[in-house]
Short mmCIF file of C-alpha atoms in Angstrom, two decimals:
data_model
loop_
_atom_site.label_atom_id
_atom_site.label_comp_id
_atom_site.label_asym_id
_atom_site.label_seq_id
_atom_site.Cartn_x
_atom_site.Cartn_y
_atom_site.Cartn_z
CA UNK S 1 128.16 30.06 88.28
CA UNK S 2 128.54 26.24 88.74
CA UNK S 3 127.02 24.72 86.01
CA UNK S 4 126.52 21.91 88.18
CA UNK S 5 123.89 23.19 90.45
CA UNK S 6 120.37 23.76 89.19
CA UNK S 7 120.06 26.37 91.72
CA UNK S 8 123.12 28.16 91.88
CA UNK S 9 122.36 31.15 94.16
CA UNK S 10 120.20 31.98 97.41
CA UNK S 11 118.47 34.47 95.32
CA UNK S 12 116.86 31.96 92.93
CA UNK S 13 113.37 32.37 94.15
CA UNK S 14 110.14 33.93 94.29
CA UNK S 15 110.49 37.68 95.79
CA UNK S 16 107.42 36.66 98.26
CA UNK S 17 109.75 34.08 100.00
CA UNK S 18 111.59 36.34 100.96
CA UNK S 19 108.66 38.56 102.06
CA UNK S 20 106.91 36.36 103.95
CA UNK S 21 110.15 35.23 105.71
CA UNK S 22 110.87 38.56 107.26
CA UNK S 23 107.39 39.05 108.73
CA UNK S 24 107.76 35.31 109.67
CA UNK S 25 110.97 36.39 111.55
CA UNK S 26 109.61 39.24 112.85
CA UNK S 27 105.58 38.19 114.34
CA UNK S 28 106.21 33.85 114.51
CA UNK S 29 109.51 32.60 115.22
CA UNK S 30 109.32 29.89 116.90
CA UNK S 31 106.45 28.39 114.31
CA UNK S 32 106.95 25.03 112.61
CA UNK S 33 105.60 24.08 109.35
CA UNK S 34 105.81 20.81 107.65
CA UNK S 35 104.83 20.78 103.53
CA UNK S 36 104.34 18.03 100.99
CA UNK S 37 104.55 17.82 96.86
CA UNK S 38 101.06 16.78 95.26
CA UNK S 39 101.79 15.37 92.22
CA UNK S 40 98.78 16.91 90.50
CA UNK S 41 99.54 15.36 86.90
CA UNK S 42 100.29 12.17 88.21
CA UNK S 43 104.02 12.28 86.39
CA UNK S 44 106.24 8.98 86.22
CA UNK S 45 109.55 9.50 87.97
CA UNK S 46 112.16 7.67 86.13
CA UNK S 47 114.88 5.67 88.39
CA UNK S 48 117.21 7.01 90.58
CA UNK S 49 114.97 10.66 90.40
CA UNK S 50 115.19 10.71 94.30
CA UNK S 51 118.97 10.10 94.95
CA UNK S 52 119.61 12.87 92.08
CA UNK S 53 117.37 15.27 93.38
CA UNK S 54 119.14 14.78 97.02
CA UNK S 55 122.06 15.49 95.43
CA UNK S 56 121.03 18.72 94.30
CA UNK S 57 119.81 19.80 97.73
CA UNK S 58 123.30 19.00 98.60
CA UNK S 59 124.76 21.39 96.93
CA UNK S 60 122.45 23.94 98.04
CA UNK S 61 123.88 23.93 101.70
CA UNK S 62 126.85 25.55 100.20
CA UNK S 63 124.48 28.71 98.80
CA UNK S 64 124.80 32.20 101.02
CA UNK S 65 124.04 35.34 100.44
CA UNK S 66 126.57 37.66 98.93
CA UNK S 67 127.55 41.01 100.00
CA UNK S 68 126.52 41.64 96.27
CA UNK S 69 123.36 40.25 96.40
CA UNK S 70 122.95 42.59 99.78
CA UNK S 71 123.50 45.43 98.39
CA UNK S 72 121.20 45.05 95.42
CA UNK S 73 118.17 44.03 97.82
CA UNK S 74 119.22 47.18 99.89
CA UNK S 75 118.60 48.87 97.14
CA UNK S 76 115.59 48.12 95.29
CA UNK S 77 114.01 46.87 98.32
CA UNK S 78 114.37 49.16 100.77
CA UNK S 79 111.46 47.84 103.03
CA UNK S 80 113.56 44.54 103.86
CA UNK S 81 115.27 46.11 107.31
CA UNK S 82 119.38 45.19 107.90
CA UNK S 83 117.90 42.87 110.89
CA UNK S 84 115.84 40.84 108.25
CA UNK S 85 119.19 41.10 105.60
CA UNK S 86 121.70 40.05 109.10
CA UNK S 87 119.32 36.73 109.31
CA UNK S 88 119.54 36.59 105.36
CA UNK S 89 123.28 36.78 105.25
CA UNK S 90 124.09 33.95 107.75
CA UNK S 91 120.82 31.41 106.16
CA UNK S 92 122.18 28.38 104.78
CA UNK S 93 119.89 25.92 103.33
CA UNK S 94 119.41 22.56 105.50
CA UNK S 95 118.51 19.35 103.17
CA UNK S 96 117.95 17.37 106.31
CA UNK S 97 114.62 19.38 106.63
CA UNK S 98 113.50 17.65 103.34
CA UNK S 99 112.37 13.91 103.40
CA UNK S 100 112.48 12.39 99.55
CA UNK S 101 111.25 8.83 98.90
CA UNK S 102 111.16 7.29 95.33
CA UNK S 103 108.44 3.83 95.10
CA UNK S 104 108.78 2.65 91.52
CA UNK S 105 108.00 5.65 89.80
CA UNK S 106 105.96 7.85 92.58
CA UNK S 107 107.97 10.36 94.42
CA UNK S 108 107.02 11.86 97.74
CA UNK S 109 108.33 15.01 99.43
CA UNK S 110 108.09 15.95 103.12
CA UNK S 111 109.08 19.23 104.46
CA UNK S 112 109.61 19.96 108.07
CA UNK S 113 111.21 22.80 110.42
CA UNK S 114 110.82 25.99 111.61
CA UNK S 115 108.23 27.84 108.75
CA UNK S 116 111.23 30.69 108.91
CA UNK S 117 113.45 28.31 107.34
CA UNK S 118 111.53 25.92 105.50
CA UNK S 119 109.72 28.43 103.89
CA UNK S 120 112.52 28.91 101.33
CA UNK S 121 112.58 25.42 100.26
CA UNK S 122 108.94 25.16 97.64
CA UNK S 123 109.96 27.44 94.76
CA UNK S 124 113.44 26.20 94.17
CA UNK S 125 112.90 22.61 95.01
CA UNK S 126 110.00 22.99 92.46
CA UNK S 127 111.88 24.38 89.77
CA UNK S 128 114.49 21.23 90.34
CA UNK S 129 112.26 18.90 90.18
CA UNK S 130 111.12 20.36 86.68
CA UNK S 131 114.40 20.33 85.55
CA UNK S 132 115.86 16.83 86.34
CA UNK S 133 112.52 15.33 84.83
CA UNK S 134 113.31 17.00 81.79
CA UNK S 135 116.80 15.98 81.45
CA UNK S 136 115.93 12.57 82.86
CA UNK S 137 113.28 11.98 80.84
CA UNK S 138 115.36 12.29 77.43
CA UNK S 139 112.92 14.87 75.98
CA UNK S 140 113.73 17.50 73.55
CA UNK S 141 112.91 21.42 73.42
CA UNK S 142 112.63 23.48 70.10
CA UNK S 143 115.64 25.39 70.00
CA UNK S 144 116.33 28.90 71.89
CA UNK S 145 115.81 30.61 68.73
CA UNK S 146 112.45 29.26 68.61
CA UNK S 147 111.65 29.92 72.08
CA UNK S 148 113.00 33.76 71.54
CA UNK S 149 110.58 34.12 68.51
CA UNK S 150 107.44 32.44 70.53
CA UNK S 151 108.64 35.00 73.89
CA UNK S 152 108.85 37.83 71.07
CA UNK S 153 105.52 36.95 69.56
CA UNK S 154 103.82 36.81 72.83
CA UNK S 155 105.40 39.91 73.96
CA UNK S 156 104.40 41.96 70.88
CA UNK S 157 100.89 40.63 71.30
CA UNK S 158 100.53 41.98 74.93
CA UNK S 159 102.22 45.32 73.50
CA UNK S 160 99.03 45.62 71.31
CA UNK S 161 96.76 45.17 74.46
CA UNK S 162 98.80 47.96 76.25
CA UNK S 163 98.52 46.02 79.47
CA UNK S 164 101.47 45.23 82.28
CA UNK S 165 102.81 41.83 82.38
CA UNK S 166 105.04 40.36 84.85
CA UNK S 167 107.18 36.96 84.81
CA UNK S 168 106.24 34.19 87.65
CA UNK S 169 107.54 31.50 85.93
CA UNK S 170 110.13 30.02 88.56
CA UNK S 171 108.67 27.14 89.96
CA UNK S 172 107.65 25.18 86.61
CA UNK S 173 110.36 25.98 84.11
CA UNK S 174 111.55 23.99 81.94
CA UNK S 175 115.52 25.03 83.26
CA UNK S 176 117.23 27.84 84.39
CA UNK S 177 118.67 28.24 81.28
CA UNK S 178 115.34 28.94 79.61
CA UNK S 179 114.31 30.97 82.21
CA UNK S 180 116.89 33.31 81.89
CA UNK S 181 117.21 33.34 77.82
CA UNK S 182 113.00 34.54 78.40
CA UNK S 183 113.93 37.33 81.04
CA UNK S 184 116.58 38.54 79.16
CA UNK S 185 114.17 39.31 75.99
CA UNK S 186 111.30 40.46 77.79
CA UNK S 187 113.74 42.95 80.20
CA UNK S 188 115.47 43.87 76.60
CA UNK S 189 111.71 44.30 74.55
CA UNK S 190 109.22 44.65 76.89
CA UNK S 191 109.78 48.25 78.11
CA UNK S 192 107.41 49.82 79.31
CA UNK S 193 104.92 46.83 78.91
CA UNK S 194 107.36 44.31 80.87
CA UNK S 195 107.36 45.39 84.90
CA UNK S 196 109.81 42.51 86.19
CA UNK S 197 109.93 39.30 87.23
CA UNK S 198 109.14 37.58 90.60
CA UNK S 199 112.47 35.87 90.46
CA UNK S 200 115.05 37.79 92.63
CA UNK S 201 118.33 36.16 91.33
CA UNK S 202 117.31 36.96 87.75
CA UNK S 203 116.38 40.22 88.89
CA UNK S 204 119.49 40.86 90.70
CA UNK S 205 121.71 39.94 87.73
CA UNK S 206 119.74 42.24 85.30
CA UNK S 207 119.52 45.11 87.59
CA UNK S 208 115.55 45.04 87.81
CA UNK S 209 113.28 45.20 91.32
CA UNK S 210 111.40 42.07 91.98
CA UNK S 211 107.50 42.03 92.26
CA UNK S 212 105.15 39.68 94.08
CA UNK S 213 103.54 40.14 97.85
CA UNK S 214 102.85 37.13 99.73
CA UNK S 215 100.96 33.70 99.16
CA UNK S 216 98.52 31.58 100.05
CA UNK S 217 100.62 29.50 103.11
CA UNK S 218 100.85 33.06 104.54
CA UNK S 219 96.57 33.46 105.39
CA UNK S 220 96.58 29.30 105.54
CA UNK S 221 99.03 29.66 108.76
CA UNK S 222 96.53 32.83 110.20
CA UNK S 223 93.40 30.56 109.55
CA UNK S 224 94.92 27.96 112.17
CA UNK S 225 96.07 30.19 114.63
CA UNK S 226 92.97 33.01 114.65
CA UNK S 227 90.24 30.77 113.15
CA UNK S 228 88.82 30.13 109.08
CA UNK S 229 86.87 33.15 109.89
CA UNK S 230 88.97 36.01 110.33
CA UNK S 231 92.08 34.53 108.73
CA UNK S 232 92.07 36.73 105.68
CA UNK S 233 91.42 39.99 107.81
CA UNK S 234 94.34 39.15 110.22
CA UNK S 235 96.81 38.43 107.81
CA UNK S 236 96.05 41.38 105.88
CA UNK S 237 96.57 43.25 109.16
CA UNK S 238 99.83 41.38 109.83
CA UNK S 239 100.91 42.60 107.06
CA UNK S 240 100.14 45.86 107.18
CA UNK S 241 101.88 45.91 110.06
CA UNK S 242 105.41 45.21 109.43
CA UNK S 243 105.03 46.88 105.49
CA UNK S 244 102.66 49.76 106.25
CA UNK S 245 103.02 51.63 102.99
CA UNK S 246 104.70 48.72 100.96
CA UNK S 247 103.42 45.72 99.30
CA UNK S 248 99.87 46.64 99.41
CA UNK S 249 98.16 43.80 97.08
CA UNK S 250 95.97 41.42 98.87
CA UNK S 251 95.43 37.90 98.10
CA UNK S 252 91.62 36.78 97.71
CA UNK S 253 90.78 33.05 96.95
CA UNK S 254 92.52 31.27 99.77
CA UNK S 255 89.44 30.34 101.32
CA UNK S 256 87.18 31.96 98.18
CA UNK S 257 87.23 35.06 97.15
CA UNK S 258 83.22 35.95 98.87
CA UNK S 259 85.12 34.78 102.33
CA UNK S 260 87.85 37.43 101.36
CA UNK S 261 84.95 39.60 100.57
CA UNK S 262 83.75 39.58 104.28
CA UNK S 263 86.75 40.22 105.07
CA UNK S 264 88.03 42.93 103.13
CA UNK S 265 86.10 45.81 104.75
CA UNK S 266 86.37 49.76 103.73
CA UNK S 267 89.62 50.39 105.92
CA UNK S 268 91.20 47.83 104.15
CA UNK S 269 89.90 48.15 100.67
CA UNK S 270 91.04 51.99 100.89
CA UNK S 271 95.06 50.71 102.29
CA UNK S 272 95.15 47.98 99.64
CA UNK S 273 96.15 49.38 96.46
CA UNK S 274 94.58 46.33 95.15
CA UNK S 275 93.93 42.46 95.28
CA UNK S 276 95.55 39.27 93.25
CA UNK S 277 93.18 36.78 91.17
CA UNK S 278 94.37 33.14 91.55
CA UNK S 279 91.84 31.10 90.53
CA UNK S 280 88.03 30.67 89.42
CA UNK S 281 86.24 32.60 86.68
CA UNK S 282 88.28 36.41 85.87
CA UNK S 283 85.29 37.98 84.43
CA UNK S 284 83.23 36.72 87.33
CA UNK S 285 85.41 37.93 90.05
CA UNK S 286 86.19 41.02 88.40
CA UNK S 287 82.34 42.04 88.28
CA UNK S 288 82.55 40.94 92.21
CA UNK S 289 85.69 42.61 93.18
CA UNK S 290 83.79 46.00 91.27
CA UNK S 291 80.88 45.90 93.36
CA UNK S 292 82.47 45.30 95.88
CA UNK S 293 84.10 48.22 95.97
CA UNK S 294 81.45 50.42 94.75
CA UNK S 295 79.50 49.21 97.84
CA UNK S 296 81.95 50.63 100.05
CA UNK S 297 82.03 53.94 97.92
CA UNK S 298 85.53 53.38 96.39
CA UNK S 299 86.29 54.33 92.66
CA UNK S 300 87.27 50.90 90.95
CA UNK S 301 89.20 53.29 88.66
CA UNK S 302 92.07 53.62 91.39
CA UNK S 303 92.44 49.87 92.36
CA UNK S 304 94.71 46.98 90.83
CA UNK S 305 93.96 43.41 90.56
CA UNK S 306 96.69 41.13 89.83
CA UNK S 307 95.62 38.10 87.07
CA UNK S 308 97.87 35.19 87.46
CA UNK S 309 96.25 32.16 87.36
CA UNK S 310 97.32 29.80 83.77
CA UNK S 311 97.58 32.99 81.60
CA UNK S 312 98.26 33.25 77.97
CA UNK S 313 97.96 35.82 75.58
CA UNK S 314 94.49 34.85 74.12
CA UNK S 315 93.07 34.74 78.14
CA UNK S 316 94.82 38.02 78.75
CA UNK S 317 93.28 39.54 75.54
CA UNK S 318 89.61 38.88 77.37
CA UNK S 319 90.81 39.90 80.62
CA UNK S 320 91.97 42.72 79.68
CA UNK S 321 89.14 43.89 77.33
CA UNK S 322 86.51 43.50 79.95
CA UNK S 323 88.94 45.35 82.79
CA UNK S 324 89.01 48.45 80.32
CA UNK S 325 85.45 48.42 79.81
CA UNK S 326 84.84 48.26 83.37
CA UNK S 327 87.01 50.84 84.71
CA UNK S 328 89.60 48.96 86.78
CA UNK S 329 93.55 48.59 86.31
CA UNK S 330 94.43 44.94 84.93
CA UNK S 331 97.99 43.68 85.58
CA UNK S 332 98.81 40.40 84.29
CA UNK S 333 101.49 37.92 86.07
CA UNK S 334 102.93 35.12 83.14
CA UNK S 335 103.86 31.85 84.67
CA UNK S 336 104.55 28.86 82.46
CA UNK S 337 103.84 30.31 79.20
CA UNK S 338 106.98 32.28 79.54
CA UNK S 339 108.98 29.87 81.29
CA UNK S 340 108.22 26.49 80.13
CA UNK S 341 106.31 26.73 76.15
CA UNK S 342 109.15 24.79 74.71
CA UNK S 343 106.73 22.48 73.07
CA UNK S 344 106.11 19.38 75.84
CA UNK S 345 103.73 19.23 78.34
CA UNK S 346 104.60 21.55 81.56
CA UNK S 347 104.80 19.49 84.56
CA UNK S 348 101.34 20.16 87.10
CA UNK S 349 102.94 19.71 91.05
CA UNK S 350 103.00 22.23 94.06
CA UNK S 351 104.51 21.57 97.12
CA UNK S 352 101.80 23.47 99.67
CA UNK S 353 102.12 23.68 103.52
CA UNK S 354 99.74 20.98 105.25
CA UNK S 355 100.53 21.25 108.88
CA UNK S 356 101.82 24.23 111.31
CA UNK S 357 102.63 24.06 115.20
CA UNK S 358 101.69 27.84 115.95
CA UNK S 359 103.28 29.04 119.85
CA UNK S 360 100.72 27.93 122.00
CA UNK S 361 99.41 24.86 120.21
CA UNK S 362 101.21 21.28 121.63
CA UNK S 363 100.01 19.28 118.53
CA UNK S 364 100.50 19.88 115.02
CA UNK S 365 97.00 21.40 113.34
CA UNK S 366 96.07 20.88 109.42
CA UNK S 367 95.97 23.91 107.15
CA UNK S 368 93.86 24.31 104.23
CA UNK S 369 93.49 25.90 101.32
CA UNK S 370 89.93 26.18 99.40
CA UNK S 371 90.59 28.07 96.74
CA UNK S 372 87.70 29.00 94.07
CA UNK S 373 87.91 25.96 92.27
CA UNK S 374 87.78 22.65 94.00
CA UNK S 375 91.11 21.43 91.84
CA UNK S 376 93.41 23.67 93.32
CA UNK S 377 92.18 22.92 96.72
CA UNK S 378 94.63 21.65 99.18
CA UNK S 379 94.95 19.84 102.65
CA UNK S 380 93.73 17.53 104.63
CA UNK S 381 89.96 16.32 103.48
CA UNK S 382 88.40 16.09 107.00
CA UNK S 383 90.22 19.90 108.05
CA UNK S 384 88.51 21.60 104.23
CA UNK S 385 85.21 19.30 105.10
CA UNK S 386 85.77 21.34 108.56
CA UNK S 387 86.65 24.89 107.00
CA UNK S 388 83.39 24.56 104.05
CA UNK S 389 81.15 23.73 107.28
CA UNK S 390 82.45 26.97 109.72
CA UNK S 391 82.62 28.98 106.14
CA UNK S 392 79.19 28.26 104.89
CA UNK S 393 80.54 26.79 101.68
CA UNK S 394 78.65 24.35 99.35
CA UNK S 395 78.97 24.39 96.16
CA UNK S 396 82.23 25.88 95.60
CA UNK S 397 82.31 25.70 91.83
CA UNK S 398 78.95 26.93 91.19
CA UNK S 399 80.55 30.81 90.67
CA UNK S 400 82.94 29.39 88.10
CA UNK S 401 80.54 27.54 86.01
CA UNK S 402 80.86 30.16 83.08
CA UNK S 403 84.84 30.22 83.39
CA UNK S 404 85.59 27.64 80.10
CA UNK S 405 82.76 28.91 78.15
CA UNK S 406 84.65 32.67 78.63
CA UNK S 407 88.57 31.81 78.81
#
């Protein structure tokens, strides 16, 4: 590996990239999509950030696939067809299709090309970004001993929960280096509590399968092209249709989880082996997601949902408790308290898709995301004013008002 690079192989991502890239490939290839970083904590750049972080995306033209990396995805993820791992082989990463402007101390990010391509570009841009301000910045981590006894402490507490935990900590670590020293103790300790990680070069080296489905850009992009109405029923059925049996989680607060609600009717409900929490109140939603399902005469006792919004063990310990007493399967997804507790502050951006020329469409159109929680909302303020009105949506935080009393 080049010690050089931040991101030193193609793999170096979150497994729904990938994903969502094949069925991009497959039902929209000639869609564009242009994204942009929010700088949700309002960080101060320090000089020169921009030119670095250009020369990072350099060096990631030079990344391909390798027939190594090939064969392990052929493997483990058998769903990904040899068309989809042909288109994989030849992808080079473009850093023309990334804008970067440094004012003072503000950065800004633009993002533009076809969404098959561009697509790749949030996770590991992210996770550079968190990396150089580190380094720039001068600050200092505890020490990896420390950091293995935290991981270790963490991971024996979720052992006495007996719940499933996976690692989504890509995006915000604090470096690759810390990433992997985490991955390596929970993959070592965490059997059979640990499941895997979302990252798929970490995954590859340690011989693990990668986990995640799809995000929220994926039902954003079906909300512009079949309407705020139906998006979350249409992408579900997109997706069903190029993973049938595969993959089967379903995403439920892109436009709030009672929208997904509408949406998620008893044909899909029974396919879905289960649905991913992302933000708003967990005990809440779980009661919801229950009923839910009890309305449409399924046992709760056979479904999944996915936690993975700001865990920690103490949140997980509630979670979980409540999931047990309620009769439905709790798995847990760790972000940045794996990947970036080395006492300083994580860094709060995303870098979220705000615009998508669909086939037919000769102008660019404004995607959305509501979310449950009107902090994680994203987009363009006239297009959510737009989606709330055509949704029905007031008070969007009302449902969550019990969420810091709880977690």
């Amino acid at each position: 590996m080049n010690e050089f690079m931040i991101v030193s192989s193609l793999l170096d991502n979150d497994f729904y990239k990938f994903t969502m890239q094949n069925a991009i490939i497959k039902l929209f290839p000639s869609v564009k999509a242009k994204y942009e970083l929010i700088n949700r904590g309002k960080h101060s750049f320090p000089k020169n950030f921009a030119n670095l972080l250009k020369e990072n995306l350099q060096k990631m033209a030079s990344l391909k696939l390798s027939n190594e990396e090939r064969i392990y995805l052929e493997k483990y993820c058998p769903y990904l067809d040899s068309a989809y791992l042909d288109f994989l082989k030849k992808y080079q990463y473009n850093p023309k299709e990334v804008c970067i402007f440094q004012n003072g101390k503000n950065i800004k990010i633009h993002i533009k090309g076809l969404w098959s391509r561009t697509i790749l570009w949030e996770v590991p841009l992210m996770a550079i970004i968190s990396e150089l301000y580190y380094q720039l910045t001068g600050t200092k981590r505890i020490s990896d001993k420390k950091i293995l006894s935290l991981t270790k402490e963490k991971l024996n507490q979720y052992k006495k929960l007996n719940v499933k935990i996976g690692e989504y900590g890509t995006r915000r670590r604090y470096s690759y280096q810390v990433h992997k020293l985490v991955f390596n103790l929970l993959r070592k300790e965490g059997s059979p509590f640990f499941i895997g990680s979302s990252n798929v070069h970490l995954s590859h080296i340690f011989s693990k399968k990668p986990i995640g489905t799809h995000g929220h850009e994926w039902i954003m992009f079906h909300a512009a092209k079949y309407g705020f109405n139906i998006a979350d029923k249409m992408a579900m059925e997109n997706w069903l249709n190029i993973y049938g049996n595969h993959l089967k989680i379903a995403l439920s607060d892109t436009y709030t989880s009672p929208i997904f609600f509408k949406n998620f009717d008893k044909k899909l409900a029974n396919i879905f082996e289960g649905v991913r929490h992302d933000s708003g109140d967990p005990i809440s939603f779980t009661n919801e997601m229950i009923k839910h399902y009890q309305k449409l005469k399924i046992n709760p006792i056979n479904k999944k949902i996915i936690f993975s919004d700001n865990l920690n063990p103490h949140k997980v310990a509630i979670i979980s408790s409540f999931c047990n007493k309620k009769k439905i399967n709790p798995f847990f997804g760790i972000g940045t308290n794996f990947t970036n507790d080395v006492g300083l502050p994580s860094m709060n951006i995303v870098i979220k898709m705000v615009q998508t020329l669909t086939e037919k469409s000769k102008k660019w159109i404004s995607v959305v995301k509501l979310s449950n929680v009107k902090e994680k909302s994203t987009g363009n303020k006239n297009m959510i004013f737009l989606a709330k009105r055509i949704l029905r949506i007031q008070n969007q935080n009302n449902k969550n008002k019990h969420s810091k009393n709880i977690i």
